[in-house]
mmCIF file of C-alpha atoms in Angstrom:
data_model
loop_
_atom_site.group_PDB
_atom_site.id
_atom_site.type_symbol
_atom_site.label_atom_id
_atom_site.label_comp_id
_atom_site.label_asym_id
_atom_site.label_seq_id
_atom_site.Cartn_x
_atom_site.Cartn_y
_atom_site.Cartn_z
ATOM 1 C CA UNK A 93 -100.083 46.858 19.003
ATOM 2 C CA UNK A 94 -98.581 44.322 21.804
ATOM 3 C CA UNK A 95 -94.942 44.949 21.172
ATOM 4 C CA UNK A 96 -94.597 48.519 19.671
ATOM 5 C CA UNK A 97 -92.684 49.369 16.783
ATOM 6 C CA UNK A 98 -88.990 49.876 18.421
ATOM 7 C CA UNK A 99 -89.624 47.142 20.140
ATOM 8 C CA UNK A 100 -90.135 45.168 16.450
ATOM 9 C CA UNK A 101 -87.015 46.508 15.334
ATOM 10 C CA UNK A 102 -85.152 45.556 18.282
ATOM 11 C CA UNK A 103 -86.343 42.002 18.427
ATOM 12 C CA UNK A 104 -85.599 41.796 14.806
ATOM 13 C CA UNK A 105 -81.953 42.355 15.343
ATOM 14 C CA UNK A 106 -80.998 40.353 18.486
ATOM 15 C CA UNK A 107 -83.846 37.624 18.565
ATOM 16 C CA UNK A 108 -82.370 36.020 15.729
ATOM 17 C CA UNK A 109 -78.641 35.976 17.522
ATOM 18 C CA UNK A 110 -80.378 34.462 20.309
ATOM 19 C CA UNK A 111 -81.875 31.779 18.458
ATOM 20 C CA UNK A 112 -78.550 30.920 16.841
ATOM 21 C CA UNK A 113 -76.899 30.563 20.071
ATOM 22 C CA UNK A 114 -79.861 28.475 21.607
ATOM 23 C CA UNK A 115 -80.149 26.261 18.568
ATOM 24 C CA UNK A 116 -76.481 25.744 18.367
ATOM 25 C CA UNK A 117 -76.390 25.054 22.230
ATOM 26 C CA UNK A 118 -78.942 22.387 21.586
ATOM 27 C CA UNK A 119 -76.658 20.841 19.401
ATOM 28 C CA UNK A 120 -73.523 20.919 21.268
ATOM 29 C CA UNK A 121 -75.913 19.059 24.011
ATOM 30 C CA UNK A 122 -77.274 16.235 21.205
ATOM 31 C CA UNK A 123 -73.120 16.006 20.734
ATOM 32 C CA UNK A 124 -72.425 14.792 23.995
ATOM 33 C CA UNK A 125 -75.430 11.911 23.884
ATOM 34 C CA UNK A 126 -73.322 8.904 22.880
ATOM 35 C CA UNK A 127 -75.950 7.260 21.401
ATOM 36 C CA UNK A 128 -76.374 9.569 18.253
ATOM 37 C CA UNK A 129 -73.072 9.257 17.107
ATOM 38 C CA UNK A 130 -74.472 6.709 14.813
ATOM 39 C CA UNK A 131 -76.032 9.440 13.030
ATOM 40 C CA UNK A 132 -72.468 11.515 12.698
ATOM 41 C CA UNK A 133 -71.880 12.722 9.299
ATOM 42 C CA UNK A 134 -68.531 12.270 10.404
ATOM 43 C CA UNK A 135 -66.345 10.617 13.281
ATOM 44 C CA UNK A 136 -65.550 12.455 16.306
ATOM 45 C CA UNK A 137 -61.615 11.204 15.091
ATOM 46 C CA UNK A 138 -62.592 13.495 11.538
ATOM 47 C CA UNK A 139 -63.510 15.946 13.738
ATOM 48 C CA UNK A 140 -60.454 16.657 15.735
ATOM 49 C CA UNK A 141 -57.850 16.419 13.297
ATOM 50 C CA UNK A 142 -59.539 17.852 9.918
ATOM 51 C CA UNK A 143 -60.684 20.869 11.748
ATOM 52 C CA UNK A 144 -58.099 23.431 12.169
ATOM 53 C CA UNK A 145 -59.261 26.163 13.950
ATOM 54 C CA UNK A 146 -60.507 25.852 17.801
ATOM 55 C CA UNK A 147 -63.857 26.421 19.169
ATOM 56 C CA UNK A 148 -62.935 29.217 20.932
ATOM 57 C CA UNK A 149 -61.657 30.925 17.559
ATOM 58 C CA UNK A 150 -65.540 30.007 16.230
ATOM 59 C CA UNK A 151 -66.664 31.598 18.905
ATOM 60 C CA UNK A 152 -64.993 34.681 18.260
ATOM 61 C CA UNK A 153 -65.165 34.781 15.027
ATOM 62 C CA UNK A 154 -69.061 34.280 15.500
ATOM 63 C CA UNK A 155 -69.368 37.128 17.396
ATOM 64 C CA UNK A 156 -67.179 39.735 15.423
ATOM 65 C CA UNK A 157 -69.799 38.852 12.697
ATOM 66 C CA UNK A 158 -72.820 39.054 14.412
ATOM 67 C CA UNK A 159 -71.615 42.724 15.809
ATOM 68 C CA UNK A 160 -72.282 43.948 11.652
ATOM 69 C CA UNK A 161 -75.180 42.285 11.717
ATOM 70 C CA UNK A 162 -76.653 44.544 14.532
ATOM 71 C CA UNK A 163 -74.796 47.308 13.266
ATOM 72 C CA UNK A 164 -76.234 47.380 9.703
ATOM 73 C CA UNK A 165 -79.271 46.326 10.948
ATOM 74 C CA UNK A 166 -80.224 49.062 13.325
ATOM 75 C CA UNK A 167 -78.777 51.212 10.417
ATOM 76 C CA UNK A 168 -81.254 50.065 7.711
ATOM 77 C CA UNK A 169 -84.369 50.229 11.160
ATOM 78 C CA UNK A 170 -83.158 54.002 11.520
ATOM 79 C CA UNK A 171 -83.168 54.292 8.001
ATOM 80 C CA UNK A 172 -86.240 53.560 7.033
ATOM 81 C CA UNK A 173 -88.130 53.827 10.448
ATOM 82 C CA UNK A 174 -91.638 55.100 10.628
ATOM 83 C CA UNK A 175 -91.084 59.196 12.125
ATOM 84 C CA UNK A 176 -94.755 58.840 13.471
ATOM 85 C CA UNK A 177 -94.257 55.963 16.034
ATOM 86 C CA UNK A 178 -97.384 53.864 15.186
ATOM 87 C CA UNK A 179 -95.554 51.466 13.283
ATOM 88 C CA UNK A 180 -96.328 49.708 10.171
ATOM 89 C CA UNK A 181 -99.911 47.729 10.051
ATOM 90 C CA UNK A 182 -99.009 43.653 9.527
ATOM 91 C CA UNK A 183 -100.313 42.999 5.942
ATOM 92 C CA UNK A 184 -103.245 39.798 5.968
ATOM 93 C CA UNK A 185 -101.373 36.013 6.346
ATOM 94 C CA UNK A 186 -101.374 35.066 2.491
ATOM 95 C CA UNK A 187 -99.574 38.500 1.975
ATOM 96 C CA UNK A 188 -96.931 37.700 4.607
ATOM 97 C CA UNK A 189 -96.480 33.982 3.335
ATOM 98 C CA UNK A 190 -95.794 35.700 -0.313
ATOM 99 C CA UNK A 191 -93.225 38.202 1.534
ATOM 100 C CA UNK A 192 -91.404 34.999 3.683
ATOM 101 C CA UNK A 193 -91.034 33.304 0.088
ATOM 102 C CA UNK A 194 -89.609 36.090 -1.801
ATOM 103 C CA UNK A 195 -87.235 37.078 1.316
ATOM 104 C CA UNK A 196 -86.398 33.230 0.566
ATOM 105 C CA UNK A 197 -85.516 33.249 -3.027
ATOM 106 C CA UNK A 198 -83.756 36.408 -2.879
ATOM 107 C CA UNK A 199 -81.795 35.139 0.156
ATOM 108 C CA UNK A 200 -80.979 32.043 -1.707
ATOM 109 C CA UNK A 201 -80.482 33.835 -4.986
ATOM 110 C CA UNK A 202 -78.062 36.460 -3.807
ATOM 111 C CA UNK A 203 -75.902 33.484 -1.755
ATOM 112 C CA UNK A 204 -75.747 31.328 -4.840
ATOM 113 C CA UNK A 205 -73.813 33.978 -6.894
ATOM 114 C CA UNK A 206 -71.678 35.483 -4.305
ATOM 115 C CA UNK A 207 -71.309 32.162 -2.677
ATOM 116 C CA UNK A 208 -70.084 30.937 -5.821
ATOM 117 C CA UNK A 209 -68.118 33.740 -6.572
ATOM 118 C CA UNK A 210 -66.190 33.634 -3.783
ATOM 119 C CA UNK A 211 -65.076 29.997 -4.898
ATOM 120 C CA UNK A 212 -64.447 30.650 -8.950
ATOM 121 C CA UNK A 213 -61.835 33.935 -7.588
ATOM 122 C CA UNK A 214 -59.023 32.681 -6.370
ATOM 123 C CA UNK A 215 -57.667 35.858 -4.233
ATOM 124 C CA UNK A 216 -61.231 35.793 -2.579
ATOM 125 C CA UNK A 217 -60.649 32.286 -2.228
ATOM 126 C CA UNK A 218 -57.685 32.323 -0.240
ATOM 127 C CA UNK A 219 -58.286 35.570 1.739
ATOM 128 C CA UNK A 220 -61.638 35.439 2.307
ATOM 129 C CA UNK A 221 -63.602 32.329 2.142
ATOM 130 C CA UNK A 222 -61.421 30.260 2.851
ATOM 131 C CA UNK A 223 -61.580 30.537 6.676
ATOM 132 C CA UNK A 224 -64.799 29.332 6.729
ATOM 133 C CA UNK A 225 -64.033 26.166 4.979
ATOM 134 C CA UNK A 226 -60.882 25.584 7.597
ATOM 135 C CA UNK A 227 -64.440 23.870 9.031
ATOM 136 C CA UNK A 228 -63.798 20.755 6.693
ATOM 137 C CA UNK A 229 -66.295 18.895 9.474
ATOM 138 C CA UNK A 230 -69.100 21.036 9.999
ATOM 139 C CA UNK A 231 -70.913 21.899 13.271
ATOM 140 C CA UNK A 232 -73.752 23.703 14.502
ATOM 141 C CA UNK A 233 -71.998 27.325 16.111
ATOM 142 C CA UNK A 234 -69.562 27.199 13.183
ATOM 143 C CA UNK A 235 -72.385 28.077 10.457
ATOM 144 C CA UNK A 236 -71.411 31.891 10.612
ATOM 145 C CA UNK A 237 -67.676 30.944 11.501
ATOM 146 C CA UNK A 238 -66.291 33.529 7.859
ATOM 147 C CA UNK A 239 -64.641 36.008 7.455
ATOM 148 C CA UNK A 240 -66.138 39.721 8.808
ATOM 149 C CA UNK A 241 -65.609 40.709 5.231
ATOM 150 C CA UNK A 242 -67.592 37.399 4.026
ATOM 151 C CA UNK A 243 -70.192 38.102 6.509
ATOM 152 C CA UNK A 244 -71.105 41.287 5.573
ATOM 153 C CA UNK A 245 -71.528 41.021 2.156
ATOM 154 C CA UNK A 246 -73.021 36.960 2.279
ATOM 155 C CA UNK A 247 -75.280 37.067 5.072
ATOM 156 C CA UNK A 248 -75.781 40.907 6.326
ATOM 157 C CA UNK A 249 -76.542 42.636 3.024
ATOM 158 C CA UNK A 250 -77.911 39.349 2.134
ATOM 159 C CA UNK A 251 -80.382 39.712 4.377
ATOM 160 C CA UNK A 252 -80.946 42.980 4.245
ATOM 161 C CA UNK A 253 -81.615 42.336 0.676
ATOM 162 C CA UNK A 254 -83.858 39.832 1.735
ATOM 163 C CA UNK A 255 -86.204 42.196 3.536
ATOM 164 C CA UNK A 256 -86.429 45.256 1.486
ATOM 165 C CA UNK A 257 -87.046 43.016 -1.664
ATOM 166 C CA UNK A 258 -89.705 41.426 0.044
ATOM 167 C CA UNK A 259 -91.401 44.441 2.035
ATOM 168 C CA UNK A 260 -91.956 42.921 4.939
ATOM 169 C CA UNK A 261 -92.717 44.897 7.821
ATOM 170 C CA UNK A 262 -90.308 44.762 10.918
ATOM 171 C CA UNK A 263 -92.398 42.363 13.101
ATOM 172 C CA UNK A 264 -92.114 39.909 10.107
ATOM 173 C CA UNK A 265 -88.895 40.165 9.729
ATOM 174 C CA UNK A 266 -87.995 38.654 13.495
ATOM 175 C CA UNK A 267 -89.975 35.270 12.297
ATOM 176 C CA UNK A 268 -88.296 35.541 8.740
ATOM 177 C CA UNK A 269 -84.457 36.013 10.255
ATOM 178 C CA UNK A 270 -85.065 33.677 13.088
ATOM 179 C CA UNK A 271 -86.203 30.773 10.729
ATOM 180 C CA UNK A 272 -83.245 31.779 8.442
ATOM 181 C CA UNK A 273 -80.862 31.124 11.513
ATOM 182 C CA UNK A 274 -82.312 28.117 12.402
ATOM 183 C CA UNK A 275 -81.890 26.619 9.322
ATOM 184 C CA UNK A 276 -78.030 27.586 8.803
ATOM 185 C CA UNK A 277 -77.624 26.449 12.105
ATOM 186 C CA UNK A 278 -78.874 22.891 11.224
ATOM 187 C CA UNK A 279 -77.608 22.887 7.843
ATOM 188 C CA UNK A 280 -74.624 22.344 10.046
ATOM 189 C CA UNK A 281 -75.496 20.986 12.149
ATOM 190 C CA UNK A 282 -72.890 17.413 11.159
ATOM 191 C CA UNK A 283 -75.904 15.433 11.931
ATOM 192 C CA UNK A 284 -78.724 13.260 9.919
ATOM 193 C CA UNK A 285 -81.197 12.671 12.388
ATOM 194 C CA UNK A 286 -84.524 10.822 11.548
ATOM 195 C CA UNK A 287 -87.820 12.970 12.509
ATOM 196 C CA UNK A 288 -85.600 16.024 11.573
ATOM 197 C CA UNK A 289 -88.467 18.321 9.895
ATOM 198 C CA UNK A 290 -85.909 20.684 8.075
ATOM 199 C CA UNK A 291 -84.085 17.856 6.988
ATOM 200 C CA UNK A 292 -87.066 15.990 5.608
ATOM 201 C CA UNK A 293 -88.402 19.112 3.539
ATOM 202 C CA UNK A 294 -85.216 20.616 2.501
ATOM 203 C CA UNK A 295 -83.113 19.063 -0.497
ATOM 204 C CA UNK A 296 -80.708 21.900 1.190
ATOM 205 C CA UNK A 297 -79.772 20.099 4.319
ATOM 206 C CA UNK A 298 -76.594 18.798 6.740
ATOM 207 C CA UNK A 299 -76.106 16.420 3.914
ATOM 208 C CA UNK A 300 -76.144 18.468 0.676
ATOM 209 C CA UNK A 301 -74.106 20.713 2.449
ATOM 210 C CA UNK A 302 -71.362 18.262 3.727
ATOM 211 C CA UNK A 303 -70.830 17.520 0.498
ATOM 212 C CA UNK A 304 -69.839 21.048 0.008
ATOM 213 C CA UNK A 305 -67.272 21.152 2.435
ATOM 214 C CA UNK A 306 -65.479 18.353 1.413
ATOM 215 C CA UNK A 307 -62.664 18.786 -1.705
ATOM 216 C CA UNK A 308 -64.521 16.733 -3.428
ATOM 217 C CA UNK A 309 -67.346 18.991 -3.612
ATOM 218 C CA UNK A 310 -65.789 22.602 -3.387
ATOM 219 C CA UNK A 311 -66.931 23.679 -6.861
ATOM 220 C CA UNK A 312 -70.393 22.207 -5.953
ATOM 221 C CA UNK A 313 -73.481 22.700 -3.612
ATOM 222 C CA UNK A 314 -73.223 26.338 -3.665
ATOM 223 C CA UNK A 315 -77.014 27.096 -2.974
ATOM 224 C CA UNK A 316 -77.798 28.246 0.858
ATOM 225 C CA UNK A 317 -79.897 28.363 2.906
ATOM 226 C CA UNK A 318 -83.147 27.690 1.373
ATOM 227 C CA UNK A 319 -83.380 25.599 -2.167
ATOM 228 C CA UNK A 320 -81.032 23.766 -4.497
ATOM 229 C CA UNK A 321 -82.458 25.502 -7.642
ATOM 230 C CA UNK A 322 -79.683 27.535 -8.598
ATOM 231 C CA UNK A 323 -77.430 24.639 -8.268
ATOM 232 C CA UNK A 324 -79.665 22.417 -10.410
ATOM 233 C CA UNK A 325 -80.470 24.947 -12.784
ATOM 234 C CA UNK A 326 -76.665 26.022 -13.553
ATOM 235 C CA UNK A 327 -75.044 22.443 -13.145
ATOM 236 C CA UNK A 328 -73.361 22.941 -9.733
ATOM 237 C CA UNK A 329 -75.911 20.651 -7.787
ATOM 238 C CA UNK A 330 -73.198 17.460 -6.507
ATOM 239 C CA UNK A 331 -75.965 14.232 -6.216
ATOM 240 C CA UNK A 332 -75.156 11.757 -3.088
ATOM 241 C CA UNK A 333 -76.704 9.155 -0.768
ATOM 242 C CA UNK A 334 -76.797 9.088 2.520
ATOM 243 C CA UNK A 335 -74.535 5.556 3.375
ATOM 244 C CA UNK A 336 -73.583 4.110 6.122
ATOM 245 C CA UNK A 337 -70.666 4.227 6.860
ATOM 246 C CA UNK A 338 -67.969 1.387 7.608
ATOM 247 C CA UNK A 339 -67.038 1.077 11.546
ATOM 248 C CA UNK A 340 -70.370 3.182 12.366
ATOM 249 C CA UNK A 341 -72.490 6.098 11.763
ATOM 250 C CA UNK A 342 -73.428 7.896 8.444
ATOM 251 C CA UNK A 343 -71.675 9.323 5.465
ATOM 252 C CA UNK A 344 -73.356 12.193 2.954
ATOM 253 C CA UNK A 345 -71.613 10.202 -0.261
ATOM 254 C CA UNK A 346 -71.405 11.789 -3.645
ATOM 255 C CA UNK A 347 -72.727 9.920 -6.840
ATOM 256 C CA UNK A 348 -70.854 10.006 -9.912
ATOM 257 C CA UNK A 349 -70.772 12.960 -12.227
ATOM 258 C CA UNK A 350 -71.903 12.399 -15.886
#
């Protein structure tokens, strides 16, 4: 089997924290290359006075959530674990595909409403989502900056959601999560780099989702991490161009709404 089936379940939970902390780190390395700050979504100025929480706080915060995340995860593994030890057979490539796209809709589907939920309720608002948008300029290690409450219910039972929906078998599942954190993580990211591949074949991107932190678009661009359809489909999808901006760099700016 190569890696056996604990091992599977194991590398499902903490290979996708990796990856976000790698990814990330690659980002807080592009930050310090002087050069690219012509591709800031915002100003390094925007940056440091819009954002009110520190780093450190992020990092914290970060942390607290990914601790569910294992939790729940090696929960649901025990759960529904295979007694016998051999592990569950990978299914043939065009069934796993099938699986990575349904883990994506129902990812994407199950975000949208709560997502957007958590914006229409004003107590949830203020208690609970809120703290992630004290981010008003995004960057890479603050995707999962929330609320532990937040995370759970977004991104842990999202996920978990995500793969019993889909069936996919443990080993799948490390690929499927570890994708999933990539792309939060450059959703983001507070860049708009050319050659970026997610960027290019995502309408969900740094941009679209910019637009969502701003007050300008706080009842729009609800849809993460995957598609805009739910946003296009229920008239919460915020159209913008990507501008430059005066003085230097790029700006994600909204069009106007009929």
């Amino acid at each position: 089997m190569g890696i056996g089936a604990a091992s599977d379940e194991l590398l499902g939970t903490f290979v996708p924290i990796a990856v976000y902390w790698l990814y990330s780190g690659l980002y807080v390395a592009l930050d310090g290359v002087g050069r690219l700050d012509g591709y800031r979504l915002h100003t390094r100025e925007e940056a440091a006075t819009k954002n009110v929480v520190s780093k450190a706080a992020v990092v914290r915060g970060v942390l607290v959530q990914q601790a569910f995340q294992v939790a729940v995860s090696l929960t649901l593994f025990a759960v529904i674990g295979d007694e016998s030890g051999t592990g569950q057979k990978q299914p043939p490539a065009l069934v796993i595909v099938l699986q990575f796209i349904t883990a994506m809709v129902v990812m994407d589907t199950w975000q949208y409403f709560m997502h957007r939920y958590m914006h229409i309720n004003k107590f949830l608002y203020k208690h609970i989502h809120s703290k992630h948008h004290t981010l008003v300029v995004p960057y890479s290690f603050g995707a999962l900056y929330n609320h532990p409450l937040e995370g759970l219910i977004l991104d842990t039972i999202g996920g978990a959601l995500s793969f019993l929906v889909s069936g996919m078998t443990p080993r799948t599942s490390i690929f499927f999560f570890s994708f999933a954190t990539i792309k939060t993580v450059d959703d983001h990211c507070g860049l708009w780099l050319p050659g970026n591949i997610l960027q290019a074949l995502f309408s969900n991107n740094s941009a679209y989702h910019d637009i969502h932190h701003q007050l300008y678009g706080n009842k729009y661009n609800f849809s993460q991490p995957f598609f805009v359809m739910w946003d296009k489909i229920l008239g919460t999808y915020m159209p913008y161009s990507i501008e430059q901006r005066k003085g230097g760099g790029v700006e994600s700016r909204p069009a106007k709404l009929d």
